[in-house]
Amino acid sequence: MTEHTPEHPYAPRPTTSAAPHAPAPPPYGTPAHAPVLLAVAHGSRDPRAPRTVRALLARVRDLRPGLDVRLAHIERNAPLLPEILDGLRGADAVLVPLLLGRGHHVKRDLPAATAAAPAVRTRTAEPLGPHPLLVEALHERLVDAGWAPADRGDPRTAVVLAAAGSRDPDSARDTRRTARLLAARLGVPVVPAYASAAAPTVPAALRALAARGRHRAFVASYFTAPGRFASACAAAVPHRAAAPLGDHPAMARLVLHRYDQAHAPAVTSLASA
């Protein structure tokens, strides 16, 4: 049966970021000698998701000209990860999960895929979250949705950090850490909530905040790209729901940061040999 993708409750807005777009210099030689950056997205039936991921990777290429940047999906969208790995036989690649925390895909799916492709020399980077660059992107998406400086410290205001959800306790810990970082940035409570597999749901979190007098609540969309879960979470308060992280410039910088983190130890070892 074909899954219905609901109408997205917000219209995309241009980013307000003033982040520089100058190329980010690699910490190790030239991109020509660097491993492939293989960005691994989850995949979605929503056609906006792969378009958003491709836009993000276009920003990554702009920041690091000459670096071989490729895209693979865990499921639902082409190209799938095994297909891309098969085409990289004999090459070096760093897999950068476009995922926001530790969970089943990071702990099991990616190791299984790389183990099934022994002809590719791979390293797997940490997932994107938690990280302060995500907080930068979340904050600016909230500003696009109407968050104002006057909301900081307002006793009526709060934020729900809407995430996909996972049964893995490490995933929940990562989301809670991002919520704490965002709360420190915003100066109001930030409550994690989930679209599936974990509690509370976004509506339940909004009700709990309202019971505490926090009637002016925003939803921060802790999703890499649009999709069914992001749309469902945003529908809870469509007039104050931020867009997903998408191709925000901070996301592109974070993808390269995770790539460099995964690759730099090997380079350091070779340099000191």
PDB file of C-alpha atoms in Angstrom:
ATOM      1  CA  MET A   1       0.000   0.000   0.000  1.00  0.00           C
ATOM      2  CA  THR A   2       1.314   3.452  -0.863  1.00  0.00           C
ATOM      3  CA  GLU A   3       1.864   5.641   2.154  1.00  0.00           C
ATOM      4  CA  HIS A   4       0.105   9.006   2.027  1.00  0.00           C
ATOM      5  CA  THR A   5       2.344  11.989   2.628  1.00  0.00           C
ATOM      6  CA  PRO A   6       0.351  14.777   4.283  1.00  0.00           C
ATOM      7  CA  GLU A   7       0.506  18.345   3.112  1.00  0.00           C
ATOM      8  CA  HIS A   8       3.405  20.134   4.767  1.00  0.00           C
ATOM      9  CA  PRO A   9       2.030  22.750   7.168  1.00  0.00           C
ATOM     10  CA  TYR A  10       4.675  25.360   6.561  1.00  0.00           C
ATOM     11  CA  ALA A  11       6.095  27.016   3.500  1.00  0.00           C
ATOM     12  CA  PRO A  12       9.865  26.948   3.087  1.00  0.00           C
ATOM     13  CA  ARG A  13      11.600  30.182   3.939  1.00  0.00           C
ATOM     14  CA  PRO A  14      15.078  31.346   2.962  1.00  0.00           C
ATOM     15  CA  THR A  15      17.686  30.973   5.650  1.00  0.00           C
ATOM     16  CA  THR A  16      18.586  34.018   7.725  1.00  0.00           C
ATOM     17  CA  SER A  17      22.132  32.803   8.281  1.00  0.00           C
ATOM     18  CA  ALA A  18      25.017  35.125   7.634  1.00  0.00           C
ATOM     19  CA  ALA A  19      27.499  32.250   7.738  1.00  0.00           C
ATOM     20  CA  PRO A  20      30.362  32.663   5.254  1.00  0.00           C
ATOM     21  CA  HIS A  21      30.293  30.557   2.130  1.00  0.00           C
ATOM     22  CA  ALA A  22      34.041  30.628   1.519  1.00  0.00           C
ATOM     23  CA  PRO A  23      35.585  27.200   0.925  1.00  0.00           C
ATOM     24  CA  ALA A  24      36.473  25.374   4.134  1.00  0.00           C
ATOM     25  CA  PRO A  25      40.112  24.352   3.855  1.00  0.00           C
ATOM     26  CA  PRO A  26      40.765  20.675   4.583  1.00  0.00           C
ATOM     27  CA  PRO A  27      43.146  19.849   7.435  1.00  0.00           C
ATOM     28  CA  TYR A  28      45.074  17.395   5.288  1.00  0.00           C
ATOM     29  CA  GLY A  29      46.446  18.106   1.823  1.00  0.00           C
ATOM     30  CA  THR A  30      44.236  18.609  -1.196  1.00  0.00           C
ATOM     31  CA  PRO A  31      40.742  17.234  -1.841  1.00  0.00           C
ATOM     32  CA  ALA A  32      42.193  15.247  -4.744  1.00  0.00           C
ATOM     33  CA  HIS A  33      43.977  13.024  -2.207  1.00  0.00           C
ATOM     34  CA  ALA A  34      41.094  12.899   0.245  1.00  0.00           C
ATOM     35  CA  PRO A  35      38.674   9.994   0.624  1.00  0.00           C
ATOM     36  CA  VAL A  36      35.202  10.230  -0.823  1.00  0.00           C
ATOM     37  CA  LEU A  37      32.676  11.903   1.435  1.00  0.00           C
ATOM     38  CA  LEU A  38      29.737   9.522   1.269  1.00  0.00           C
ATOM     39  CA  ALA A  39      26.729  11.183   2.882  1.00  0.00           C
ATOM     40  CA  VAL A  40      24.189   8.600   4.020  1.00  0.00           C
ATOM     41  CA  ALA A  41      20.579   9.759   4.310  1.00  0.00           C
ATOM     42  CA  HIS A  42      17.736   7.695   5.692  1.00  0.00           C
ATOM     43  CA  GLY A  43      15.413   8.004   2.702  1.00  0.00           C
ATOM     44  CA  SER A  44      11.770   9.051   2.565  1.00  0.00           C
ATOM     45  CA  ARG A  45       8.648   8.650   0.480  1.00  0.00           C
ATOM     46  CA  ASP A  46       8.294  12.426   0.557  1.00  0.00           C
ATOM     47  CA  PRO A  47       9.851  13.721  -2.696  1.00  0.00           C
ATOM     48  CA  ARG A  48      11.043  16.862  -0.911  1.00  0.00           C
ATOM     49  CA  ALA A  49      13.449  14.850   1.227  1.00  0.00           C
ATOM     50  CA  PRO A  50      15.949  13.778  -1.460  1.00  0.00           C
ATOM     51  CA  ARG A  51      15.753  17.242  -3.040  1.00  0.00           C
ATOM     52  CA  THR A  52      16.617  18.803   0.309  1.00  0.00           C
ATOM     53  CA  VAL A  53      19.531  16.434   0.875  1.00  0.00           C
ATOM     54  CA  ARG A  54      20.910  17.156  -2.589  1.00  0.00           C
ATOM     55  CA  ALA A  55      20.700  20.891  -1.847  1.00  0.00           C
ATOM     56  CA  LEU A  56      22.613  20.329   1.390  1.00  0.00           C
ATOM     57  CA  LEU A  57      25.348  18.444  -0.416  1.00  0.00           C
ATOM     58  CA  ALA A  58      25.576  21.210  -3.008  1.00  0.00           C
ATOM     59  CA  ARG A  59      26.470  23.529  -0.129  1.00  0.00           C
ATOM     60  CA  VAL A  60      29.068  21.012   1.071  1.00  0.00           C
ATOM     61  CA  ARG A  61      30.677  20.964  -2.382  1.00  0.00           C
ATOM     62  CA  ASP A  62      30.726  24.760  -2.444  1.00  0.00           C
ATOM     63  CA  LEU A  63      32.565  24.783   0.878  1.00  0.00           C
ATOM     64  CA  ARG A  64      35.141  22.172  -0.181  1.00  0.00           C
ATOM     65  CA  PRO A  65      35.697  22.462  -3.955  1.00  0.00           C
ATOM     66  CA  GLY A  66      37.241  19.387  -5.511  1.00  0.00           C
ATOM     67  CA  LEU A  67      36.130  17.002  -2.787  1.00  0.00           C
ATOM     68  CA  ASP A  68      34.288  13.960  -4.135  1.00  0.00           C
ATOM     69  CA  VAL A  69      30.919  14.154  -2.374  1.00  0.00           C
ATOM     70  CA  ARG A  70      28.353  11.418  -3.010  1.00  0.00           C
ATOM     71  CA  LEU A  71      24.937  10.511  -1.676  1.00  0.00           C
ATOM     72  CA  ALA A  72      23.475   7.175  -0.630  1.00  0.00           C
ATOM     73  CA  HIS A  73      20.280   6.198   1.142  1.00  0.00           C
ATOM     74  CA  ILE A  74      19.593   3.509   3.710  1.00  0.00           C
ATOM     75  CA  GLU A  75      16.160   2.809   2.239  1.00  0.00           C
ATOM     76  CA  ARG A  76      13.331   4.095   0.028  1.00  0.00           C
ATOM     77  CA  ASN A  77      15.352   6.329  -2.300  1.00  0.00           C
ATOM     78  CA  ALA A  78      17.982   5.674  -4.943  1.00  0.00           C
ATOM     79  CA  PRO A  79      20.864   5.374  -4.895  1.00  0.00           C
ATOM     80  CA  LEU A  80      20.950   2.866  -2.060  1.00  0.00           C
ATOM     81  CA  LEU A  81      24.057   2.462   0.069  1.00  0.00           C
ATOM     82  CA  PRO A  82      25.116  -1.026  -1.169  1.00  0.00           C
ATOM     83  CA  GLU A  83      24.974   0.185  -4.776  1.00  0.00           C
ATOM     84  CA  ILE A  84      27.211   3.185  -4.082  1.00  0.00           C
ATOM     85  CA  LEU A  85      29.691   1.124  -2.068  1.00  0.00           C
ATOM     86  CA  ASP A  86      29.876  -1.393  -4.906  1.00  0.00           C
ATOM     87  CA  GLY A  87      30.879   1.415  -7.245  1.00  0.00           C
ATOM     88  CA  LEU A  88      33.674   2.535  -4.900  1.00  0.00           C
ATOM     89  CA  ARG A  89      35.687  -0.696  -4.969  1.00  0.00           C
ATOM     90  CA  GLY A  90      39.339   0.007  -4.284  1.00  0.00           C
ATOM     91  CA  ALA A  91      38.607   3.518  -3.032  1.00  0.00           C
ATOM     92  CA  ASP A  92      38.699   5.206   0.365  1.00  0.00           C
ATOM     93  CA  ALA A  93      35.461   6.629   1.714  1.00  0.00           C
ATOM     94  CA  VAL A  94      34.210   8.290   4.857  1.00  0.00           C
ATOM     95  CA  LEU A  95      30.538   7.626   5.535  1.00  0.00           C
ATOM     96  CA  VAL A  96      28.853  10.644   7.125  1.00  0.00           C
ATOM     97  CA  PRO A  97      25.420   9.685   8.477  1.00  0.00           C
ATOM     98  CA  LEU A  98      22.912  12.478   7.877  1.00  0.00           C
ATOM     99  CA  LEU A  99      21.267  11.312  11.091  1.00  0.00           C
ATOM    100  CA  LEU A 100      20.872  13.295  14.285  1.00  0.00           C
ATOM    101  CA  GLY A 101      21.851  10.740  16.909  1.00  0.00           C
ATOM    102  CA  ARG A 102      22.880   7.222  17.714  1.00  0.00           C
ATOM    103  CA  GLY A 103      20.314   4.570  16.954  1.00  0.00           C
ATOM    104  CA  HIS A 104      19.638   1.411  14.961  1.00  0.00           C
ATOM    105  CA  HIS A 105      20.811   2.802  11.622  1.00  0.00           C
ATOM    106  CA  VAL A 106      24.096   4.138  12.997  1.00  0.00           C
ATOM    107  CA  LYS A 107      24.822   1.133  15.211  1.00  0.00           C
ATOM    108  CA  ARG A 108      23.678  -1.691  12.942  1.00  0.00           C
ATOM    109  CA  ASP A 109      22.745  -0.753   9.377  1.00  0.00           C
ATOM    110  CA  LEU A 110      25.894   1.193   8.513  1.00  0.00           C
ATOM    111  CA  PRO A 111      28.342  -1.345  10.032  1.00  0.00           C
ATOM    112  CA  ALA A 112      26.498  -4.141   8.214  1.00  0.00           C
ATOM    113  CA  ALA A 113      26.719  -2.277   4.905  1.00  0.00           C
ATOM    114  CA  THR A 114      30.441  -1.574   5.216  1.00  0.00           C
ATOM    115  CA  ALA A 115      31.160  -5.140   6.335  1.00  0.00           C
ATOM    116  CA  ALA A 116      29.438  -6.353   3.159  1.00  0.00           C
ATOM    117  CA  ALA A 117      31.732  -4.136   1.052  1.00  0.00           C
ATOM    118  CA  PRO A 118      35.262  -5.201   2.031  1.00  0.00           C
ATOM    119  CA  ALA A 119      36.722  -3.873  -1.232  1.00  0.00           C
ATOM    120  CA  VAL A 120      36.091  -0.314  -0.034  1.00  0.00           C
ATOM    121  CA  ARG A 121      38.297   1.145   2.694  1.00  0.00           C
ATOM    122  CA  THR A 122      35.745   2.894   4.876  1.00  0.00           C
ATOM    123  CA  ARG A 123      35.499   4.941   8.022  1.00  0.00           C
ATOM    124  CA  THR A 124      32.167   5.948   9.513  1.00  0.00           C
ATOM    125  CA  ALA A 125      31.824   9.390  11.053  1.00  0.00           C
ATOM    126  CA  GLU A 126      29.745  10.243  14.082  1.00  0.00           C
ATOM    127  CA  PRO A 127      26.108  11.167  13.431  1.00  0.00           C
ATOM    128  CA  LEU A 128      25.450  14.877  13.041  1.00  0.00           C
ATOM    129  CA  GLY A 129      24.016  15.322  16.507  1.00  0.00           C
ATOM    130  CA  PRO A 130      24.322  16.463  19.094  1.00  0.00           C
ATOM    131  CA  HIS A 131      26.476  19.469  18.164  1.00  0.00           C
ATOM    132  CA  PRO A 132      26.381  23.272  18.644  1.00  0.00           C
ATOM    133  CA  LEU A 133      26.102  23.763  14.874  1.00  0.00           C
ATOM    134  CA  LEU A 134      22.738  22.006  15.001  1.00  0.00           C
ATOM    135  CA  VAL A 135      21.657  24.462  17.666  1.00  0.00           C
ATOM    136  CA  GLU A 136      22.681  27.317  15.384  1.00  0.00           C
ATOM    137  CA  ALA A 137      20.506  25.909  12.615  1.00  0.00           C
ATOM    138  CA  LEU A 138      17.588  25.152  14.950  1.00  0.00           C
ATOM    139  CA  HIS A 139      17.699  28.688  16.326  1.00  0.00           C
ATOM    140  CA  GLU A 140      17.609  30.295  12.893  1.00  0.00           C
ATOM    141  CA  ARG A 141      14.783  28.052  11.727  1.00  0.00           C
ATOM    142  CA  LEU A 142      12.826  29.160  14.815  1.00  0.00           C
ATOM    143  CA  VAL A 143      13.537  32.803  13.982  1.00  0.00           C
ATOM    144  CA  ASP A 144      12.099  32.139  10.526  1.00  0.00           C
ATOM    145  CA  ALA A 145       8.991  30.756  12.271  1.00  0.00           C
ATOM    146  CA  GLY A 146       8.491  33.860  14.388  1.00  0.00           C
ATOM    147  CA  TRP A 147      10.790  33.464  17.376  1.00  0.00           C
ATOM    148  CA  ALA A 148      11.881  36.931  18.544  1.00  0.00           C
ATOM    149  CA  PRO A 149      14.502  38.220  21.006  1.00  0.00           C
ATOM    150  CA  ALA A 150      11.634  39.202  23.345  1.00  0.00           C
ATOM    151  CA  ASP A 151      10.756  35.507  23.707  1.00  0.00           C
ATOM    152  CA  ARG A 152      13.971  34.869  25.638  1.00  0.00           C
ATOM    153  CA  GLY A 153      13.090  34.444  29.303  1.00  0.00           C
ATOM    154  CA  ASP A 154       9.361  34.925  28.655  1.00  0.00           C
ATOM    155  CA  PRO A 155       7.499  32.826  31.280  1.00  0.00           C
ATOM    156  CA  ARG A 156       4.752  32.083  28.736  1.00  0.00           C
ATOM    157  CA  THR A 157       7.135  30.728  26.091  1.00  0.00           C
ATOM    158  CA  ALA A 158       8.711  27.308  25.534  1.00  0.00           C
ATOM    159  CA  VAL A 159       9.943  25.103  22.697  1.00  0.00           C
ATOM    160  CA  VAL A 160       9.215  21.498  21.838  1.00  0.00           C
ATOM    161  CA  LEU A 161      12.139  19.790  20.112  1.00  0.00           C
ATOM    162  CA  ALA A 162      10.331  17.411  17.756  1.00  0.00           C
ATOM    163  CA  ALA A 163      12.394  14.361  16.784  1.00  0.00           C
ATOM    164  CA  ALA A 164      11.679  11.115  14.973  1.00  0.00           C
ATOM    165  CA  GLY A 165      12.066   8.911  18.037  1.00  0.00           C
ATOM    166  CA  SER A 166      13.852   5.642  18.655  1.00  0.00           C
ATOM    167  CA  ARG A 167      13.769   2.777  21.140  1.00  0.00           C
ATOM    168  CA  ASP A 168      17.543   3.080  21.531  1.00  0.00           C
ATOM    169  CA  PRO A 169      18.356   4.847  24.814  1.00  0.00           C
ATOM    170  CA  ASP A 170      21.469   6.461  23.288  1.00  0.00           C
ATOM    171  CA  SER A 171      19.285   8.145  20.685  1.00  0.00           C
ATOM    172  CA  ALA A 172      17.060   9.598  23.402  1.00  0.00           C
ATOM    173  CA  ARG A 173      20.104  10.793  25.340  1.00  0.00           C
ATOM    174  CA  ASP A 174      21.427  12.548  22.235  1.00  0.00           C
ATOM    175  CA  THR A 175      18.094  14.305  21.679  1.00  0.00           C
ATOM    176  CA  ARG A 176      17.945  15.398  25.319  1.00  0.00           C
ATOM    177  CA  ARG A 177      21.440  16.833  25.040  1.00  0.00           C
ATOM    178  CA  THR A 178      20.438  18.856  21.995  1.00  0.00           C
ATOM    179  CA  ALA A 179      17.390  20.081  23.912  1.00  0.00           C
ATOM    180  CA  ARG A 180      19.636  21.286  26.746  1.00  0.00           C
ATOM    181  CA  LEU A 181      21.959  23.083  24.321  1.00  0.00           C
ATOM    182  CA  LEU A 182      19.008  24.742  22.599  1.00  0.00           C
ATOM    183  CA  ALA A 183      17.458  25.757  25.940  1.00  0.00           C
ATOM    184  CA  ALA A 184      20.711  27.471  26.896  1.00  0.00           C
ATOM    185  CA  ARG A 185      20.666  29.348  23.586  1.00  0.00           C
ATOM    186  CA  LEU A 186      17.005  30.396  23.828  1.00  0.00           C
ATOM    187  CA  GLY A 187      16.608  31.028  27.555  1.00  0.00           C
ATOM    188  CA  VAL A 188      13.339  29.071  27.784  1.00  0.00           C
ATOM    189  CA  PRO A 189      12.497  25.421  28.503  1.00  0.00           C
ATOM    190  CA  VAL A 190      13.009  23.033  25.575  1.00  0.00           C
ATOM    191  CA  VAL A 191      11.181  19.722  25.866  1.00  0.00           C
ATOM    192  CA  PRO A 192      12.082  16.761  23.620  1.00  0.00           C
ATOM    193  CA  ALA A 193       9.109  15.044  21.982  1.00  0.00           C
ATOM    194  CA  TYR A 194       8.823  12.322  19.395  1.00  0.00           C
ATOM    195  CA  ALA A 195       6.892  11.304  16.318  1.00  0.00           C
ATOM    196  CA  SER A 196       7.211   7.570  17.027  1.00  0.00           C
ATOM    197  CA  ALA A 197       8.705   4.896  19.268  1.00  0.00           C
ATOM    198  CA  ALA A 198       9.160   7.141  22.300  1.00  0.00           C
ATOM    199  CA  ALA A 199       7.247   9.474  24.600  1.00  0.00           C
ATOM    200  CA  PRO A 200       6.048  12.143  24.928  1.00  0.00           C
ATOM    201  CA  THR A 201       4.435  12.939  21.604  1.00  0.00           C
ATOM    202  CA  VAL A 202       4.493  16.539  20.415  1.00  0.00           C
ATOM    203  CA  PRO A 203       0.801  17.158  21.334  1.00  0.00           C
ATOM    204  CA  ALA A 204       1.379  15.659  24.800  1.00  0.00           C
ATOM    205  CA  ALA A 205       4.432  17.863  25.333  1.00  0.00           C
ATOM    206  CA  LEU A 206       2.463  20.939  24.271  1.00  0.00           C
ATOM    207  CA  ARG A 207      -0.328  20.083  26.714  1.00  0.00           C
ATOM    208  CA  ALA A 208       2.156  19.616  29.550  1.00  0.00           C
ATOM    209  CA  LEU A 209       3.756  22.982  28.801  1.00  0.00           C
ATOM    210  CA  ALA A 210       0.357  24.691  28.677  1.00  0.00           C
ATOM    211  CA  ALA A 211      -0.449  23.208  32.102  1.00  0.00           C
ATOM    212  CA  ARG A 212       2.657  25.018  33.379  1.00  0.00           C
ATOM    213  CA  GLY A 213       1.520  28.324  31.873  1.00  0.00           C
ATOM    214  CA  ARG A 214       3.714  28.005  28.781  1.00  0.00           C
ATOM    215  CA  HIS A 215       0.968  28.737  26.258  1.00  0.00           C
ATOM    216  CA  ARG A 216       3.247  30.335  23.652  1.00  0.00           C
ATOM    217  CA  ALA A 217       5.026  27.222  22.412  1.00  0.00           C
ATOM    218  CA  PHE A 218       7.117  26.739  19.303  1.00  0.00           C
ATOM    219  CA  VAL A 219       8.036  23.463  17.618  1.00  0.00           C
ATOM    220  CA  ALA A 220      11.676  23.107  16.555  1.00  0.00           C
ATOM    221  CA  SER A 221      11.841  20.511  13.790  1.00  0.00           C
ATOM    222  CA  TYR A 222      14.749  18.205  14.610  1.00  0.00           C
ATOM    223  CA  PHE A 223      14.717  16.520  11.221  1.00  0.00           C
ATOM    224  CA  THR A 224      17.319  16.622   8.489  1.00  0.00           C
ATOM    225  CA  ALA A 225      14.697  16.959   5.755  1.00  0.00           C
ATOM    226  CA  PRO A 226      10.931  17.226   5.245  1.00  0.00           C
ATOM    227  CA  GLY A 227       8.901  14.061   5.539  1.00  0.00           C
ATOM    228  CA  ARG A 228       5.883  12.428   7.127  1.00  0.00           C
ATOM    229  CA  PHE A 229       7.130  12.712  10.699  1.00  0.00           C
ATOM    230  CA  ALA A 230       8.252  16.330  10.328  1.00  0.00           C
ATOM    231  CA  SER A 231       4.889  17.266   8.815  1.00  0.00           C
ATOM    232  CA  ALA A 232       2.932  15.527  11.580  1.00  0.00           C
ATOM    233  CA  CYS A 233       4.939  17.255  14.310  1.00  0.00           C
ATOM    234  CA  ALA A 234       4.635  20.683  12.698  1.00  0.00           C
ATOM    235  CA  ALA A 235       0.871  20.277  12.316  1.00  0.00           C
ATOM    236  CA  ALA A 236       0.499  20.488  16.105  1.00  0.00           C
ATOM    237  CA  VAL A 237       1.223  24.252  15.992  1.00  0.00           C
ATOM    238  CA  PRO A 238       1.502  25.165  12.293  1.00  0.00           C
ATOM    239  CA  HIS A 239       1.734  28.914  12.983  1.00  0.00           C
ATOM    240  CA  ARG A 240       4.831  28.464  15.204  1.00  0.00           C
ATOM    241  CA  ALA A 241       6.515  25.394  13.728  1.00  0.00           C
ATOM    242  CA  ALA A 242      10.007  25.725  12.307  1.00  0.00           C
ATOM    243  CA  ALA A 243      11.123  24.088   9.092  1.00  0.00           C
ATOM    244  CA  PRO A 244      13.474  21.081   9.204  1.00  0.00           C
ATOM    245  CA  LEU A 245      17.199  21.717   9.324  1.00  0.00           C
ATOM    246  CA  GLY A 246      17.537  21.049   5.607  1.00  0.00           C
ATOM    247  CA  ASP A 247      20.313  22.813   3.717  1.00  0.00           C
ATOM    248  CA  HIS A 248      21.049  25.404   6.380  1.00  0.00           C
ATOM    249  CA  PRO A 249      24.688  26.568   6.019  1.00  0.00           C
ATOM    250  CA  ALA A 250      25.521  25.302   9.516  1.00  0.00           C
ATOM    251  CA  MET A 251      24.455  21.832   8.426  1.00  0.00           C
ATOM    252  CA  ALA A 252      26.924  21.897   5.538  1.00  0.00           C
ATOM    253  CA  ARG A 253      29.717  22.959   7.880  1.00  0.00           C
ATOM    254  CA  LEU A 254      28.766  20.175  10.275  1.00  0.00           C
ATOM    255  CA  VAL A 255      28.853  17.524   7.536  1.00  0.00           C
ATOM    256  CA  LEU A 256      32.427  18.562   6.718  1.00  0.00           C
ATOM    257  CA  HIS A 257      33.340  18.703  10.405  1.00  0.00           C
ATOM    258  CA  ARG A 258      32.195  15.115  10.949  1.00  0.00           C
ATOM    259  CA  TYR A 259      34.036  14.046   7.792  1.00  0.00           C
ATOM    260  CA  ASP A 260      37.255  15.711   8.972  1.00  0.00           C
ATOM    261  CA  GLN A 261      36.909  14.209  12.449  1.00  0.00           C
ATOM    262  CA  ALA A 262      36.667  10.711  10.992  1.00  0.00           C
ATOM    263  CA  HIS A 263      39.514  11.162   8.519  1.00  0.00           C
ATOM    264  CA  ALA A 264      42.011  13.251  10.475  1.00  0.00           C
ATOM    265  CA  PRO A 265      43.209  10.479  12.858  1.00  0.00           C
ATOM    266  CA  ALA A 266      44.384   8.377   9.908  1.00  0.00           C
ATOM    267  CA  VAL A 267      46.247  11.322   8.426  1.00  0.00           C
ATOM    268  CA  THR A 268      47.870  12.172  11.758  1.00  0.00           C
ATOM    269  CA  SER A 269      49.016   8.578  12.121  1.00  0.00           C
ATOM    270  CA  LEU A 270      50.555   8.535   8.647  1.00  0.00           C
ATOM    271  CA  ALA A 271      52.280  11.876   9.193  1.00  0.00           C
ATOM    272  CA  SER A 272      53.937  10.676  12.406  1.00  0.00           C
ATOM    273  CA  ALA A 273      54.955   7.261  11.070  1.00  0.00           C
TER     274      ALA A 273
END
